XYZ file of C-alpha atoms in Angstrom:
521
model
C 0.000 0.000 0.000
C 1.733 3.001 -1.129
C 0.761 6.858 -1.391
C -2.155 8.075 -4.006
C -1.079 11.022 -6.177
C -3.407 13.145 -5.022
C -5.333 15.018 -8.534
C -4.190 18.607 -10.386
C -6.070 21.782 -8.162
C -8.669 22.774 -10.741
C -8.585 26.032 -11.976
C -11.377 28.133 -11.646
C -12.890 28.916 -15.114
C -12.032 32.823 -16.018
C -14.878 34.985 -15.061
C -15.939 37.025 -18.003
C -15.345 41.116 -18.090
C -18.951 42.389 -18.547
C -18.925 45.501 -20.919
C -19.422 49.110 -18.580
C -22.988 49.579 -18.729
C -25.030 52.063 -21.086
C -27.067 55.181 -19.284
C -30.385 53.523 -19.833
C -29.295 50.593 -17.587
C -27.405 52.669 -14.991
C -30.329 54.913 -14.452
C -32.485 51.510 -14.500
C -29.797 49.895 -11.998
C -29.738 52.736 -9.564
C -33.417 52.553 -9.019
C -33.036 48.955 -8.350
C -30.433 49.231 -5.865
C -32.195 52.137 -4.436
C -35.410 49.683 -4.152
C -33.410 46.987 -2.746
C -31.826 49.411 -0.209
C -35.441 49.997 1.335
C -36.396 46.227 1.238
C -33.060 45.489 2.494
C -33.920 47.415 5.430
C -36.480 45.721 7.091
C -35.377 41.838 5.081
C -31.889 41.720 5.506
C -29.645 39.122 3.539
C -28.318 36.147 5.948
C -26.328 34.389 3.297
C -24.315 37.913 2.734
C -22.666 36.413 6.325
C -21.521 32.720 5.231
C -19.674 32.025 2.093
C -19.334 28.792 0.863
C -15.798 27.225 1.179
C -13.752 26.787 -1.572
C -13.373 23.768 -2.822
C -9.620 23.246 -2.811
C -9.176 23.838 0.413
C -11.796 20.806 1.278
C -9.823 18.566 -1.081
C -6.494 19.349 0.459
C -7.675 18.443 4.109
C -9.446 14.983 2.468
C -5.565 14.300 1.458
C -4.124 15.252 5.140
C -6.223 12.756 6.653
C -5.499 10.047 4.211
C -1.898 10.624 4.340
C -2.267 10.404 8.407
C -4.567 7.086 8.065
C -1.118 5.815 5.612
C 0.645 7.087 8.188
C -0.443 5.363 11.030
C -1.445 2.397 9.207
C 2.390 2.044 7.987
C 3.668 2.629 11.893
C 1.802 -0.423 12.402
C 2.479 -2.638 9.719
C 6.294 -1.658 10.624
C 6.131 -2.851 14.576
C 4.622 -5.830 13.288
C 7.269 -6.070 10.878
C 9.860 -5.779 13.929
C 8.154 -8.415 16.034
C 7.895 -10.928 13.588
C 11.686 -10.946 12.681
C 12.551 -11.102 16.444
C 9.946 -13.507 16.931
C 11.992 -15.480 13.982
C 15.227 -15.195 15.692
C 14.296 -16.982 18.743
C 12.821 -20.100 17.122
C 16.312 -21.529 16.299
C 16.986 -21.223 19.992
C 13.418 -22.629 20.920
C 13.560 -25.147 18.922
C 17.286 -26.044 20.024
C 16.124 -25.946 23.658
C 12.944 -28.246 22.635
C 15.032 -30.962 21.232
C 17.404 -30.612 23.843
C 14.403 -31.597 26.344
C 13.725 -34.344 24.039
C 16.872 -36.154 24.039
C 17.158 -35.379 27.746
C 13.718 -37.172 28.413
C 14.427 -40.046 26.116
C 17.617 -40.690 27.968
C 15.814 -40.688 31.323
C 12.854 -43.117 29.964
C 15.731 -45.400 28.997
C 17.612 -45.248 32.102
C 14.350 -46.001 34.311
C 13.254 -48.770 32.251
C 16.590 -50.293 32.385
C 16.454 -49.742 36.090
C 13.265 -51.280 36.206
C 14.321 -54.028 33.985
C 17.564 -54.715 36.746
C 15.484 -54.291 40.030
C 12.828 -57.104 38.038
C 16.174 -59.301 37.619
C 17.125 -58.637 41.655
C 13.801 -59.724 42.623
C 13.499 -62.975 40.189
C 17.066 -63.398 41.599
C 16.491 -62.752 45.502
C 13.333 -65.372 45.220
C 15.268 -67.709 43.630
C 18.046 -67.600 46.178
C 15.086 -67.622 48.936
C 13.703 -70.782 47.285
C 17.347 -72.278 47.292
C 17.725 -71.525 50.828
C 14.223 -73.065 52.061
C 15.218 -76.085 50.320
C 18.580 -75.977 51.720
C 17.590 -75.606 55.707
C 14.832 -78.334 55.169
C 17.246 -80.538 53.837
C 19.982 -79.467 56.369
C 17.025 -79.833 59.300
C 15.643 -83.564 57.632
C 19.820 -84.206 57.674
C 20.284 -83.135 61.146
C 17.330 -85.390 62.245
C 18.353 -88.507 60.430
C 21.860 -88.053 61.592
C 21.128 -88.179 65.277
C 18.440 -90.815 64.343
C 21.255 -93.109 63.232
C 23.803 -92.061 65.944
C 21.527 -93.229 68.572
C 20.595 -96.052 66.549
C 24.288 -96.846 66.585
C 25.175 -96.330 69.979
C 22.123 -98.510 70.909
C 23.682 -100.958 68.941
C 27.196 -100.665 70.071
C 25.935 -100.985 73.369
C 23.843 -104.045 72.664
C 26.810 -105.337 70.742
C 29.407 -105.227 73.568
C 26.913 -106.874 76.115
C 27.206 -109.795 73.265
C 30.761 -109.605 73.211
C 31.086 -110.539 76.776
C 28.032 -113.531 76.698
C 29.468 -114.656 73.060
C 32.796 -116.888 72.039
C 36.030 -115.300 71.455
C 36.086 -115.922 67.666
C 33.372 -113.323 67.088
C 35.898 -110.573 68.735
C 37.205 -109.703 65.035
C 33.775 -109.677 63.381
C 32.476 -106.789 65.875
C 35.647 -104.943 66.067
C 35.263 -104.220 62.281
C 31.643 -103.423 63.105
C 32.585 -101.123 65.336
C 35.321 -99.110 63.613
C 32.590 -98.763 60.380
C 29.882 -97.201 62.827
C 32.885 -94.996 63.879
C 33.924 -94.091 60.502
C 30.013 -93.043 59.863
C 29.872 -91.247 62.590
C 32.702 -88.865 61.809
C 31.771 -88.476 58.407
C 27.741 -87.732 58.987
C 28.412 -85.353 62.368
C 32.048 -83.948 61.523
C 32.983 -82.459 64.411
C 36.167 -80.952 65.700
C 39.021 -82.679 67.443
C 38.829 -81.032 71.083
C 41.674 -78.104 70.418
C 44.799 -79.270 72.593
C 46.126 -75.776 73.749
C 49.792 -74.765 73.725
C 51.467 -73.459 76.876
C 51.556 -69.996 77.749
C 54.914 -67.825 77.469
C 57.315 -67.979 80.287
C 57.509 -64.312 81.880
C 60.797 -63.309 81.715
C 61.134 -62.294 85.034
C 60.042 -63.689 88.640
C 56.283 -63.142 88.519
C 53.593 -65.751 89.822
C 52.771 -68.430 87.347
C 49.758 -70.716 87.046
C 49.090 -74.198 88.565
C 48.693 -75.434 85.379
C 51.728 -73.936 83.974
C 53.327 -76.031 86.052
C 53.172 -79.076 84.745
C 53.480 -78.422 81.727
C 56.358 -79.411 79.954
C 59.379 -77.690 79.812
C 59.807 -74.396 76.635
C 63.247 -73.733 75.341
C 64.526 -70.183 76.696
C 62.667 -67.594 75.199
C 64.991 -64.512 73.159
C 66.562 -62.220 75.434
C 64.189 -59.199 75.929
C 64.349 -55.774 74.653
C 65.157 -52.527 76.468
C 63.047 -51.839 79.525
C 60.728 -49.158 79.037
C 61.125 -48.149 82.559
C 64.861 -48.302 83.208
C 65.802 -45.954 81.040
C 67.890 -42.926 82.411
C 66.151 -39.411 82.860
C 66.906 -37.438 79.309
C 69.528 -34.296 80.003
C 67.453 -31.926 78.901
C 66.588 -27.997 80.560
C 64.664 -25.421 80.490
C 66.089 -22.936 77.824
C 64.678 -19.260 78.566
C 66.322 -17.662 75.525
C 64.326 -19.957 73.567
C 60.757 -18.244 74.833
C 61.975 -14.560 74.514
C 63.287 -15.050 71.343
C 59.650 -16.419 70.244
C 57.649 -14.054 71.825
C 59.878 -11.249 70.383
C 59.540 -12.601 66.860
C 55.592 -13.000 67.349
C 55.576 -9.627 68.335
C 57.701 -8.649 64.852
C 55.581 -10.952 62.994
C 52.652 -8.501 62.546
C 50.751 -11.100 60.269
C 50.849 -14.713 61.798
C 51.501 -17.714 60.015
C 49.492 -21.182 60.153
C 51.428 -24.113 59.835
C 49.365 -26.141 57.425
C 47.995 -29.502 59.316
C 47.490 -33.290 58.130
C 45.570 -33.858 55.338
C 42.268 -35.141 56.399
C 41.318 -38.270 55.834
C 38.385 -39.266 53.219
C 36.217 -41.161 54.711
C 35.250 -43.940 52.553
C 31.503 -44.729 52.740
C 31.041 -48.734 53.059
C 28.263 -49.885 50.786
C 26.222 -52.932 51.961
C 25.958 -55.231 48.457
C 22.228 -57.491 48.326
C 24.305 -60.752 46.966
C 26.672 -60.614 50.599
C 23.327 -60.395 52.787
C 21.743 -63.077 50.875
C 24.821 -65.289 50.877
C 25.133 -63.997 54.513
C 21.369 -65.235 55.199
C 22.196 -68.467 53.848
C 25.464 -69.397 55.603
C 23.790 -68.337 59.336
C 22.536 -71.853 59.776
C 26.192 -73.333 59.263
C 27.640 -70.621 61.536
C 25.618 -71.238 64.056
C 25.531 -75.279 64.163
C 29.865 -74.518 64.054
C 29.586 -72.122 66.955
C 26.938 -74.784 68.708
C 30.086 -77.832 67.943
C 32.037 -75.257 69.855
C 30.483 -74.937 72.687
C 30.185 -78.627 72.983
C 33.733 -79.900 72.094
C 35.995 -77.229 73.294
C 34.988 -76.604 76.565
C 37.872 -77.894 78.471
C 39.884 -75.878 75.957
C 38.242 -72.735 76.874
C 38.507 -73.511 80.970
C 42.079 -73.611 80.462
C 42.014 -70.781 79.317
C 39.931 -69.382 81.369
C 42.414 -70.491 84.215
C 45.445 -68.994 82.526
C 43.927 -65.563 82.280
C 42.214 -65.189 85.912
C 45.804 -66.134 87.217
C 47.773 -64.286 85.199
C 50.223 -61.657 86.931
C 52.795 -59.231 85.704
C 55.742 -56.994 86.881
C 56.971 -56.375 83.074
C 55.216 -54.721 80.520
C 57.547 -56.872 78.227
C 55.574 -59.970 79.134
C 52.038 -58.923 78.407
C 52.816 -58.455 74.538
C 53.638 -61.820 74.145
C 50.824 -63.423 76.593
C 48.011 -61.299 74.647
C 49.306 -63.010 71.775
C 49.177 -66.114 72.461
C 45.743 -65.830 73.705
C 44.696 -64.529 70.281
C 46.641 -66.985 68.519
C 44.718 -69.866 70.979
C 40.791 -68.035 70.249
C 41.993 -67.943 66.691
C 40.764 -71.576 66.867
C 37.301 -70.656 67.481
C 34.802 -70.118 65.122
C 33.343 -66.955 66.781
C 35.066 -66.352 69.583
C 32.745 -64.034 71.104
C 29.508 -66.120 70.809
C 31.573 -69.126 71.858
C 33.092 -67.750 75.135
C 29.539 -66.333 76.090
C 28.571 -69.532 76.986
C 31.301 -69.739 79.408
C 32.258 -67.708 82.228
C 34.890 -65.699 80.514
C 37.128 -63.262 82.426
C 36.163 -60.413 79.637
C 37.445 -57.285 81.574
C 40.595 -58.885 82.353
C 41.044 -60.077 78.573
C 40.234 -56.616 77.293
C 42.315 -54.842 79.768
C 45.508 -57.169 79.014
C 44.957 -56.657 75.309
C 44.516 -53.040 75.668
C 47.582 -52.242 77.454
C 49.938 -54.669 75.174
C 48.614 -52.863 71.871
C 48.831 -49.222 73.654
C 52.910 -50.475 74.792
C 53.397 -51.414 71.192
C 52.199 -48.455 69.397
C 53.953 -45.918 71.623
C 57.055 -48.608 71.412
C 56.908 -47.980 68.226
C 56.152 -44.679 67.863
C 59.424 -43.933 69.746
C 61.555 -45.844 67.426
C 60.084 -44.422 64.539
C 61.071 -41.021 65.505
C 64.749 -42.269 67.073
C 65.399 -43.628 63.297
C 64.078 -40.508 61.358
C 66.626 -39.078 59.176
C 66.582 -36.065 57.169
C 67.746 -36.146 53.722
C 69.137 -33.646 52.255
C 68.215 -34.644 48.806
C 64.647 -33.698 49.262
C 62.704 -30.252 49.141
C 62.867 -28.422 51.745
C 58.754 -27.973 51.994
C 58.325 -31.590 51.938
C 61.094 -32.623 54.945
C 60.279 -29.891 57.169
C 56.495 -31.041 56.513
C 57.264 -34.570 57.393
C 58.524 -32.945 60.281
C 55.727 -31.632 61.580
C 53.596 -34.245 61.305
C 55.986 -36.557 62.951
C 55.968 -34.571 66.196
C 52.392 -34.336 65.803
C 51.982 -37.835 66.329
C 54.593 -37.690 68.692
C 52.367 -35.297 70.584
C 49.072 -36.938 70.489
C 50.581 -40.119 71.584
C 51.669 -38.183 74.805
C 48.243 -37.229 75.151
C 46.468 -40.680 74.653
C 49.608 -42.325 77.438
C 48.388 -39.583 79.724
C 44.611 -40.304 79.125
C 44.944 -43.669 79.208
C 47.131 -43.342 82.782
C 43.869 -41.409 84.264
C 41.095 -43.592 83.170
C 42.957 -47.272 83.209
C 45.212 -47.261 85.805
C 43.365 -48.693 88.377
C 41.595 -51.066 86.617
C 45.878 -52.325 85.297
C 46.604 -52.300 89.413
C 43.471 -54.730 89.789
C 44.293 -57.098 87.601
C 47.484 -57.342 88.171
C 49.316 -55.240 84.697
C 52.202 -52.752 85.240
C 51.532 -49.138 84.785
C 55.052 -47.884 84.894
C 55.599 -47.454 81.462
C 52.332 -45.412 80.993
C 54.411 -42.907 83.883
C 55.991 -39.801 82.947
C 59.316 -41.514 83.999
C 58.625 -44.485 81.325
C 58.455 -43.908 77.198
C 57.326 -40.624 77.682
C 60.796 -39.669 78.896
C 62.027 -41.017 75.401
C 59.621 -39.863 73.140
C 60.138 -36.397 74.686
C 63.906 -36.734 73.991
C 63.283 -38.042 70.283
C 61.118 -34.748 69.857
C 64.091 -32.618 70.898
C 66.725 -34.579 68.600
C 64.167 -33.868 65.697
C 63.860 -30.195 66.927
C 67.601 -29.983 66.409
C 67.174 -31.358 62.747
C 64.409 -28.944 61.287
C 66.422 -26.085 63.289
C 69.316 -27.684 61.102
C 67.939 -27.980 57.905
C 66.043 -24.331 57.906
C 69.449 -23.474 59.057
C 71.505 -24.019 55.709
C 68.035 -23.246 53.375
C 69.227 -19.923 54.752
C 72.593 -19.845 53.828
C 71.668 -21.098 50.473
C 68.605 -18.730 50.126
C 68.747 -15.210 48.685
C 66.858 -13.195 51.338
C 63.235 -11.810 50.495
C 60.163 -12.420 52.372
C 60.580 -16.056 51.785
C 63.377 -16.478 54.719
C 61.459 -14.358 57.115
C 58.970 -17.007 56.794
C 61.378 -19.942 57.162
C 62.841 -18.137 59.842
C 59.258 -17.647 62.032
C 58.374 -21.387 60.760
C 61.831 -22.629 62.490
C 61.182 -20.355 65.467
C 57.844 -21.542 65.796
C 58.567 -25.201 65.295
C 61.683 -24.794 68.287
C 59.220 -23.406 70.390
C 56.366 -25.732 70.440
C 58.867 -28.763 71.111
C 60.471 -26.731 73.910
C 57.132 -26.388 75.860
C 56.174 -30.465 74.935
C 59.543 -31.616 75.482
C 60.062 -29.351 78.766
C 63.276 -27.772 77.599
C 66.614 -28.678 74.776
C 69.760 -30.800 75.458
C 73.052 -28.645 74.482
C 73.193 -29.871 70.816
C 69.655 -28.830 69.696
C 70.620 -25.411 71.972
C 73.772 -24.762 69.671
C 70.964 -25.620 66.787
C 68.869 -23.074 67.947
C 71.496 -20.129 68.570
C 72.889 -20.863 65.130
C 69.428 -19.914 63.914
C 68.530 -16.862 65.888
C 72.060 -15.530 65.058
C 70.896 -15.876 60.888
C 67.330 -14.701 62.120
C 69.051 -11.467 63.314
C 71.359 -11.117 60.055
C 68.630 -11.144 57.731
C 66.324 -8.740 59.963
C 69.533 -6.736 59.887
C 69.447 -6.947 56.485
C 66.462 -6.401 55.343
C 66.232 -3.277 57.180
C 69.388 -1.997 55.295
C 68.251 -2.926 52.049
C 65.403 0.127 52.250
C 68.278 2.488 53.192
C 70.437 1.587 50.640
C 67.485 2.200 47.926
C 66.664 5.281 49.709
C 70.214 6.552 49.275
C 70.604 5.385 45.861
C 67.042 7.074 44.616
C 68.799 10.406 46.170
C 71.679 10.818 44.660
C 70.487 10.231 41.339
């Protein structure tokens, strides 16, 4: 739709001159107009006020309001115009997101019928295995039944046999011996039952300590291996309380206006344990068997487990040294068990006495070794010095919590050790403690060491301030645990405070030397 050409303004037609008019007419005229003057007068003309318009001037406003009708009608189709190719742009994208939706709901249709299809397998496959195991117990219980049918038909026979034996000739002795070693044989194929469990003798203490009846008679063990070290023999550590070593710290805290953290252990990622269906089924199906094992148990070993019952009630040390050992060889004797907890409920088991015994031989062999562990630690120089000093650190960590879990251990179990009879020396402050402190100030000495030459290698810079405060820092904290330095981690620890001061020195010449430099030029 477009603009009309609006039509050529008509010219008026060209009025015509009229010729002056003769005498006879103007004298004529003049009485008309004097006539028409007096009518006038009382009728006077009302279309001398309103003249008629003329008619290009009409036309012209008849185009104005067409063109604004074009106008607006134009504005319009334009906007819509506008919309539409927006409203084109956006459909790629639509239709983009659409199919996107699509493929995302197809995949999710397919992954739940495939998880429908796999939980209809587990449940075809759980009653199954349900089935199997019905069947199995009946045939298990229907076994169980005939078996002790035909051991008391046996014995009943045996017996009836023997009362024969003695009424019949001697030439039948032969025939009923081989009766009786196939009713044997059957017997310890159908019920197959353990051999009572013949237990070995308990470990000779290796000092003077009260023994047990029964390890009396039994017979004589070749000499055990001479013992180790004792834990609480071992002479007091020459180590004192070093006051240079807290001023010095305190007066580089101070310095330090923007503390350090010394990064911790990596914690540990706890991995979640996932219970699987097949292990509780096959669980489910193997509790009859455990329990008719741990039932055999109960029966057949219980002069086994008196014994060592007895050995445990009487059992009496002066030596830690002698516990590790003893808990071992009880372990190594329940080993035999099938359960050995739902075996030695049935029996009046010394349980506090066991626990306690067991509980102070593995806490004696962890801070046993624990202590050589940090004796043997070596640094190598090969390796970064971020990594060793790290490995540092976390070795007197554990150093330091196994101080703390001696000394908890010492308030809540000490009594119960006195009761039954199991040395608490070597929990004292005067037992491993006393070494482990010692082995913390020997590796003191070594990080003091090693941040020592990193700073004679090093080039100054903010890096060796923090070396410096992480050495401080490091000295300090085994100070307070250890409760002071021997003299060679003391010469470790002046060596460093001496570099400490040499590079404050220097780096608060370095400023001076710039400022000096900048004014002279």
């Amino acid at each position: 739709m477009g603009f009309q050409k609006s039509p050529a303004p008509q010219t008026p037609p060209p009025q015509k001159k009229h010729a002056p008019p003769s005498p006879s007419t103007a004298k004529s005229s003049s009485h008309k107009s004097s006539f028409s003057r007096s009518f006038g007068a009382y009728f006077p003309r009302s279309s001398a006020q309103v003249q008629p318009r003329p008619p290009d001037v009409a036309e012209l406003l008849r185009l104005v309001e067409e063109l604004r009708e074009s106008e607006s009608r134009l504005k319009t189709e334009l906007l819509e115009h506008k919309l539409l190719k927006e409203s084109i742009a956006i459909v790629p994208v639509l239709e983009n997101e659409i199919s996107a939706r699509e493929s995302e709901i197809e995949r999710s249709r397919r992954r739940a019928e495939e998880a429908e299809a796999e939980n209809e397998r587990l449940r075809k496959e759980l009653q199954e295995l349900k089935r199997l195991l019905e069947v199995s117990l009946s045939a298990r219980s229907n076994l169980i039944k005939s078996l002790k049918k035909t051991a008391s038909d046996l014995g009943s026979g045996i017996f009836k046999r023997e009362v024969a034996d003695t009424e019949r000739p001697r030439h039948s002795r032969c025939n009923s011996e081989e009766l009786v070693d196939c009713s044997d044989s059957v017997l310890s194929a159908s019920v197959r039952s353990r051999a009572p469990r013949v237990p070995n003798p308990p470990p000779r203490p290796s000092s003077s300590s009260p023994s047990s009846p029964s390890t009396a008679t039994a017979p004589p063990l070749p000499p055990p291996p001479p013992p180790p070290a004792k834990a609480g023999r071992v002479a007091p550590a020459k180590v004192r309380r070093i006051p240079e070593v807290v001023e010095f710290y305190h007066s580089l805290m101070r310095r330090d206006s923007h503390p350090r953290r010394d990064g911790g252990a990596a914690a540990e990622v706890p991995v979640p344990a996932t219970a699987n269906a097949r292990d509780m089924i096959g669980e489910i199906e193997n509790r009859s068997t455990h329990l008719l094992a741990i039932k055999t148990d109960v029966e057949t070993q219980g002069e086994f487990i008196r014994y060592l019952i007895k050995e445990v009630e009487s059992a009496a040390f002066t030596d830690i040294e002698d516990v590790v050992p003893f808990v071992k060889w009880l372990d190594d004797e329940l080993s035999y068990l099938v359960d050995e907890r739902a075996v030695l409920k049935h029996f009046d088991w010394p349980e506090q006495k066991a626990d306690a015994l067991r509980e102070a031989a593995f806490g004696y062999c962890d801070l046993k070794k624990l202590e050589s562990e940090a004796s043997s630690f070596r640094d190598d120089p090969r390796q970064l010095c971020g990594p060793a000093l790290k490995k540092m650190q976390t070795l007197l960590e554990k150093l330091e919590h196994g101080i703390y879990n001696i000394s908890r251990m010492r308030e809540s179990a000490a009594k119960r050790y006195k009761v039954f009879q199991i040395p608490v020396d070597w929990m004292l402050d005067s037992g491993y403690a006393t070494q482990i402190k010692l082995a913390s100030v020997k590796l003191a000495m070594k990080y003091m060491k090693r941040v020592s030459a990193e700073l004679e290698t090093g080039g100054g810079g903010p890096e060796e301030e923090e070396l410096i405060v992480q050495g401080v820092r490091f000295a300090f904290r085994v100070h307070q645990f250890a409760g002071g330095f021997d003299v060679d981690t003391m010469r470790a620890f002046q060596e460093l405070r001496d570099k400490a001061r040499s590079c404050h020195v220097q780096c608060h010449n370095q400023p001076q030397k710039l400022y000096c430099r900048s004014a002279t030029c």
